Amino acid sequence: MKLCGCRLSDYHFEYTECDVLGSRWRVAVPNKADTCTGLPDPVKGTQCTFSCNEGEYLDMQSQQCQKCAAGTYSLGTSVAFDEWDSLPSGFVTHGVITNEGYDQTDCSNSTWTPKGDYIASNTDECTATLSYAVNLKQPGTLSFEYFYPDNSIYFEFFVQNDQCQSTDSNSRWMRISENSWSKYTVELNKGNNVLYWRTIAYSLQSSAVKPVLLRNIQISGVAYTSECFHCKPGTHSANPGSARCTPCPADTYSNKGATTCRECEEDKYAVIGSASCKPRPACTSSDYFYTHTPCDSEGKTQLMYKWIEPKICTETVEGALKLPASGERQTCPPCNPGFFVSNSSSCEPCPSGSFSNGTVCTECPAGTEPVVGFEYKWWNTMPANMKSSVFSQVFSDSDRRTAWEVAGEYIYTTPGDQDTDYLMLTLSVPGYRLPQSMVKDAERSELSRITFVFETICTADCELYFLAVRMWNNDVVERWNGRNHKQSYSYLIQSNSTVSFTWTFKRTEEYGMGRNRNFTRNYSADVAKIYSIVITNAIGGVATKCRRCALTSVKAGSACVLCPPGHYMVNGTGACQKCPPNTFIRTDQPVGEAACIRCGPNTKTNKAYTACLSDCMLDVRTSKGGRLHYDFSPLANVTSVHSSPRFTNKGLRYFHRFNLGLCGTEGRMPASCVDNVTESGREVKGYVCQSTVVPSDIRSQSLITSCCQGAVNRNRARPSTCLESASDSFVEKQQPSFCTNRCHIQSCRQSDSREIVFKPSDRLSYFLFLHSNCSEGTCDGCTFHFLWQSQHACPLCTKNHYREIVSACIQGIQRTTYVWQHPVQCYGGQPLPAQKVSACVTLDFWLKFGVSTGAVAAVLLISLICYFWKKTRKLQYKYSRLMMTSGGRECELPTADSCAIMEGEDAEDDLMDLTKKSFFTKIKSFSREVKEDSDDEIEQITLPRHRGSVQM
């Protein structure tokens, strides 16, 4: 029989295997053997690395990439499996018995089962394996979504390559899903890859085990795709060149390969991604739910009714219920214990260190600690650490809906889209910690306990699960089936690894198959209620009461309410006692009188009574009874000094760096050293700290520092500063003053010390040096020496450090100048007084003034002598005349008719005569008259006596 020539429909094109040069040929392959002749000749194909983009396919006729038509899609170099009505081509599943000792067990039906939008694992004791082999022309990736809610099944995924080498066993076990689909991505190598999904159930009750679900498996790195795939029913692609299809919105549907979605009729409905519409049932009480609004400023809440979304029922048919009216105002329930009502009428947690019964926060008294935890018994709003979610085995947008709603006195499950939805309520807990008063008996004390009161009202095979969620798995602590009356359940928490708890409610175990699943809500009235939840010793919780602290010790970070600053707790009573003046409280042991640590010399306690600080001022008494004042404020900033380079036995260069913070008051920055070698990033702070520095370019860092030790932690027993002591030898011997700083180093038998020597300098800047005899700062590993050269090592200047110089009086001006004593032994302090200028009087002036005054006084004195002498002479003369005229009779006065001249007559003659003579002539006459008068007087005196004698 003669064969006809081949037509285009009788054959298809394929590529040959790639050669060593990465080339290949396109050849024609008949669809059926011996049906036609004249196949096209082989032609040069595209390079093996050639691929098309998403939304395109390779047209083998033209060997060019073409866009996919509307209603179809392409992933380019990827393949995707999102339809599971049947097992896709290339997938293989089989079941085997786990324990080979039971040969009679038949596991042939224990396989992965397609469920329409996903594929589900087995739930019995057999091992079910799902595998898929793929050849990648280039490195690619695999991604898939899974739901793994039950740890009664071991679920693993691994990949084997050409050499049957599997992936790392540590990463092959899948992580438990909390409340939604989880996505897993893994890198695939070029060549053959075999993908395995394996489940192993170990529960004796297979009906109680929830299967593992898989969907949306996508693999990239395949050679090419020569055709586009039609959109599955319920999805569509409106534009050419689509990489994926879009699900149809609610109340619309589509067939396979659709470009648009069709609207449902008014009396029908469709959920998202539906392939057909269904008649709307009459609305019942199972189609809506109620909730409460947050409290308003008046302390009122409103009762609100809402349809379950998406709404599938109708209100227009006979017998349908209407949505009840919303807005009824009710009194808000009280706040839960540990909370209080804020100004906005919302419940806020009480501050740390206080407790409440739901009304007003009260501070815990000193010597007690708050008993923290969570106690929820009123449900007006969902607590901040609780989350409600819906997990649907069909839809990816299920997290947009609410699973549990508040109802004042309880929280309950709302009706879902399907009766098979998982309605989840998760309570997150950061961790657990025993109260300080119970740490001593930690072995006999329970770490934490969770207690809740619940109720289930069911007409079908509903289930309520209580799960303790740990880091990598979920433990089903307890489950309840069917109807359960109101009851309480407690669970003891023994490990800090339990990070959250989940309550999951499911109305029925009936599964729908494929896209013909039943969306009716037959059991929407089935409900689970939780009335109260109490969890103790929860970190980040609130307090409902306070407990007496353990007074033997209070560790740092304890919740025990300490005494006010400057007080300590009295052992056995918890009462607060004030510490002596100038002491601070040890934060690691604030109990007992030993907690009061006295500050070192020249230091004062800070405002918080947690450390002793220096104000950088120092007073020192000298041997001569004087005092020196020092001010180290300019040296208060943190200063660094490093040793000379050192080398290890292998030649590694390193050096030591010391950071010093000499003094400072409140808010000062202490010296700090940071360890950047380890991930901990340990930091040491104090007055002095030491680091070992290794120059390096590792991690793009110029230095690698290893912090090894620090000096004078603020909580040490004696937190003195470098201003603790100083000698007066500087004044006497011009030697630097010394001061010592001590701290404890475990490597030393005795206390480690830092000795800082201050040396005066006339430089404006200051320098810090290590001891010249100890290049690393220490000779014995315990005593470190530093030399600090600075002007501020000198005492502050006072008036005793300068003297004054007074100049001579020049032209009535005198200057007083002040100069420093030499050598200068001070810095700063009292400045040198400015020069003083004052007025003065010279010696020549006083000499002239004295001579002039003396001459005037002499002339005046002579004049007075002459005046009184003349007056005396006249009186003598008058007396002589009187005596002469008395006639020798005693006691008789002369009569008026005397022959003597009248009084004043001779005087006038004399005056007249004097006025006619010169000054010297008058003196001469005056002398003569005096002599004559003297002679006359003598004569007058002797004559009467003579006369008397004669008469006798």
PDB file of C-alpha atoms in Angstrom, residues 566-653:
ATOM      1  CA  GLY A 566      17.969  55.373  99.994  1.00  0.00           C
ATOM      2  CA  HIS A 567      16.057  52.678 101.911  1.00  0.00           C
ATOM      3  CA  TYR A 568      16.577  48.945 102.399  1.00  0.00           C
ATOM      4  CA  MET A 569      14.312  46.086 103.423  1.00  0.00           C
ATOM      5  CA  VAL A 570      14.576  44.778 106.958  1.00  0.00           C
ATOM      6  CA  ASN A 571      15.022  41.022 106.982  1.00  0.00           C
ATOM      7  CA  GLY A 572      11.955  39.106 108.036  1.00  0.00           C
ATOM      8  CA  THR A 573       9.520  42.004 107.937  1.00  0.00           C
ATOM      9  CA  GLY A 574       9.811  43.701 104.575  1.00  0.00           C
ATOM     10  CA  ALA A 575       9.704  47.107 106.268  1.00  0.00           C
ATOM     11  CA  CYS A 576      11.764  49.911 104.752  1.00  0.00           C
ATOM     12  CA  GLN A 577      14.597  51.474 106.737  1.00  0.00           C
ATOM     13  CA  LYS A 578      16.590  54.546 105.655  1.00  0.00           C
ATOM     14  CA  CYS A 579      20.295  54.060 105.032  1.00  0.00           C
ATOM     15  CA  PRO A 580      22.911  56.273 106.744  1.00  0.00           C
ATOM     16  CA  PRO A 581      23.898  59.502 104.964  1.00  0.00           C
ATOM     17  CA  ASN A 582      26.146  59.352 101.904  1.00  0.00           C
ATOM     18  CA  THR A 583      25.505  55.695 101.154  1.00  0.00           C
ATOM     19  CA  PHE A 584      24.024  53.870  98.190  1.00  0.00           C
ATOM     20  CA  ILE A 585      21.900  50.729  97.816  1.00  0.00           C
ATOM     21  CA  ARG A 586      23.222  47.565  96.217  1.00  0.00           C
ATOM     22  CA  THR A 587      20.765  46.657  93.481  1.00  0.00           C
ATOM     23  CA  ASP A 588      21.709  42.984  93.658  1.00  0.00           C
ATOM     24  CA  GLN A 589      21.046  42.760  97.412  1.00  0.00           C
ATOM     25  CA  PRO A 590      18.619  45.443  98.625  1.00  0.00           C
ATOM     26  CA  VAL A 591      17.761  43.447 101.759  1.00  0.00           C
ATOM     27  CA  GLY A 592      19.363  43.934 105.153  1.00  0.00           C
ATOM     28  CA  GLU A 593      21.556  46.687 106.514  1.00  0.00           C
ATOM     29  CA  ALA A 594      24.494  45.299 104.504  1.00  0.00           C
ATOM     30  CA  ALA A 595      22.780  46.672 101.411  1.00  0.00           C
ATOM     31  CA  CYS A 596      23.825  50.192 102.436  1.00  0.00           C
ATOM     32  CA  ILE A 597      27.326  50.791 101.072  1.00  0.00           C
ATOM     33  CA  ARG A 598      29.178  53.879 102.230  1.00  0.00           C
ATOM     34  CA  CYS A 599      30.611  56.104  99.543  1.00  0.00           C
ATOM     35  CA  GLY A 600      34.366  56.551  99.327  1.00  0.00           C
ATOM     36  CA  PRO A 601      36.152  59.767 100.260  1.00  0.00           C
ATOM     37  CA  ASN A 602      35.384  62.790  98.091  1.00  0.00           C
ATOM     38  CA  THR A 603      32.321  61.082  96.584  1.00  0.00           C
ATOM     39  CA  LYS A 604      28.611  61.578  97.103  1.00  0.00           C
ATOM     40  CA  THR A 605      25.653  59.345  96.391  1.00  0.00           C
ATOM     41  CA  ASN A 606      23.535  60.106  93.343  1.00  0.00           C
ATOM     42  CA  LYS A 607      19.858  61.003  93.412  1.00  0.00           C
ATOM     43  CA  ALA A 608      18.758  57.420  92.855  1.00  0.00           C
ATOM     44  CA  TYR A 609      21.023  56.094  95.624  1.00  0.00           C
ATOM     45  CA  THR A 610      22.471  53.544  93.217  1.00  0.00           C
ATOM     46  CA  ALA A 611      26.076  54.727  92.933  1.00  0.00           C
ATOM     47  CA  CYS A 612      28.620  57.143  94.360  1.00  0.00           C
ATOM     48  CA  LEU A 613      29.825  59.901  92.106  1.00  0.00           C
ATOM     49  CA  SER A 614      32.451  62.593  92.283  1.00  0.00           C
ATOM     50  CA  ASP A 615      31.932  66.199  91.266  1.00  0.00           C
ATOM     51  CA  CYS A 616      35.569  66.298  90.086  1.00  0.00           C
ATOM     52  CA  MET A 617      36.519  68.578  93.004  1.00  0.00           C
ATOM     53  CA  LEU A 618      39.181  67.514  95.522  1.00  0.00           C
ATOM     54  CA  ASP A 619      40.426  69.187  98.737  1.00  0.00           C
ATOM     55  CA  VAL A 620      43.728  68.063 100.263  1.00  0.00           C
ATOM     56  CA  ARG A 621      45.216  69.200 103.577  1.00  0.00           C
ATOM     57  CA  THR A 622      48.938  69.896 103.449  1.00  0.00           C
ATOM     58  CA  SER A 623      51.464  69.113 106.164  1.00  0.00           C
ATOM     59  CA  LYS A 624      51.688  72.821 107.015  1.00  0.00           C
ATOM     60  CA  GLY A 625      48.008  73.034 107.805  1.00  0.00           C
ATOM     61  CA  GLY A 626      46.944  74.571 104.500  1.00  0.00           C
ATOM     62  CA  ARG A 627      44.538  73.180 101.945  1.00  0.00           C
ATOM     63  CA  LEU A 628      44.868  72.563  98.240  1.00  0.00           C
ATOM     64  CA  HIS A 629      41.876  72.538  95.910  1.00  0.00           C
ATOM     65  CA  TYR A 630      41.797  70.510  92.683  1.00  0.00           C
ATOM     66  CA  ASP A 631      39.312  70.670  89.803  1.00  0.00           C
ATOM     67  CA  PHE A 632      39.391  67.687  87.412  1.00  0.00           C
ATOM     68  CA  SER A 633      36.244  68.694  85.506  1.00  0.00           C
ATOM     69  CA  PRO A 634      38.138  69.182  82.205  1.00  0.00           C
ATOM     70  CA  LEU A 635      39.328  65.562  82.554  1.00  0.00           C
ATOM     71  CA  ALA A 636      35.836  64.147  83.155  1.00  0.00           C
ATOM     72  CA  ASN A 637      35.261  63.025  79.554  1.00  0.00           C
ATOM     73  CA  VAL A 638      36.137  59.448  78.629  1.00  0.00           C
ATOM     74  CA  THR A 639      39.766  59.252  77.510  1.00  0.00           C
ATOM     75  CA  SER A 640      41.556  56.367  75.807  1.00  0.00           C
ATOM     76  CA  VAL A 641      45.142  55.172  75.839  1.00  0.00           C
ATOM     77  CA  HIS A 642      46.632  52.109  74.198  1.00  0.00           C
ATOM     78  CA  SER A 643      49.840  50.209  74.696  1.00  0.00           C
ATOM     79  CA  SER A 644      52.584  49.763  72.190  1.00  0.00           C
ATOM     80  CA  PRO A 645      52.043  46.946  69.667  1.00  0.00           C
ATOM     81  CA  ARG A 646      52.617  43.440  70.989  1.00  0.00           C
ATOM     82  CA  PHE A 647      53.002  40.162  69.124  1.00  0.00           C
ATOM     83  CA  THR A 648      51.956  36.613  69.924  1.00  0.00           C
ATOM     84  CA  ASN A 649      54.196  33.594  69.432  1.00  0.00           C
ATOM     85  CA  LYS A 650      52.788  33.238  65.929  1.00  0.00           C
ATOM     86  CA  GLY A 651      53.319  36.869  65.015  1.00  0.00           C
ATOM     87  CA  LEU A 652      49.762  38.162  65.502  1.00  0.00           C
ATOM     88  CA  ARG A 653      49.917  41.866  66.303  1.00  0.00           C
TER      89      ARG A 653
END
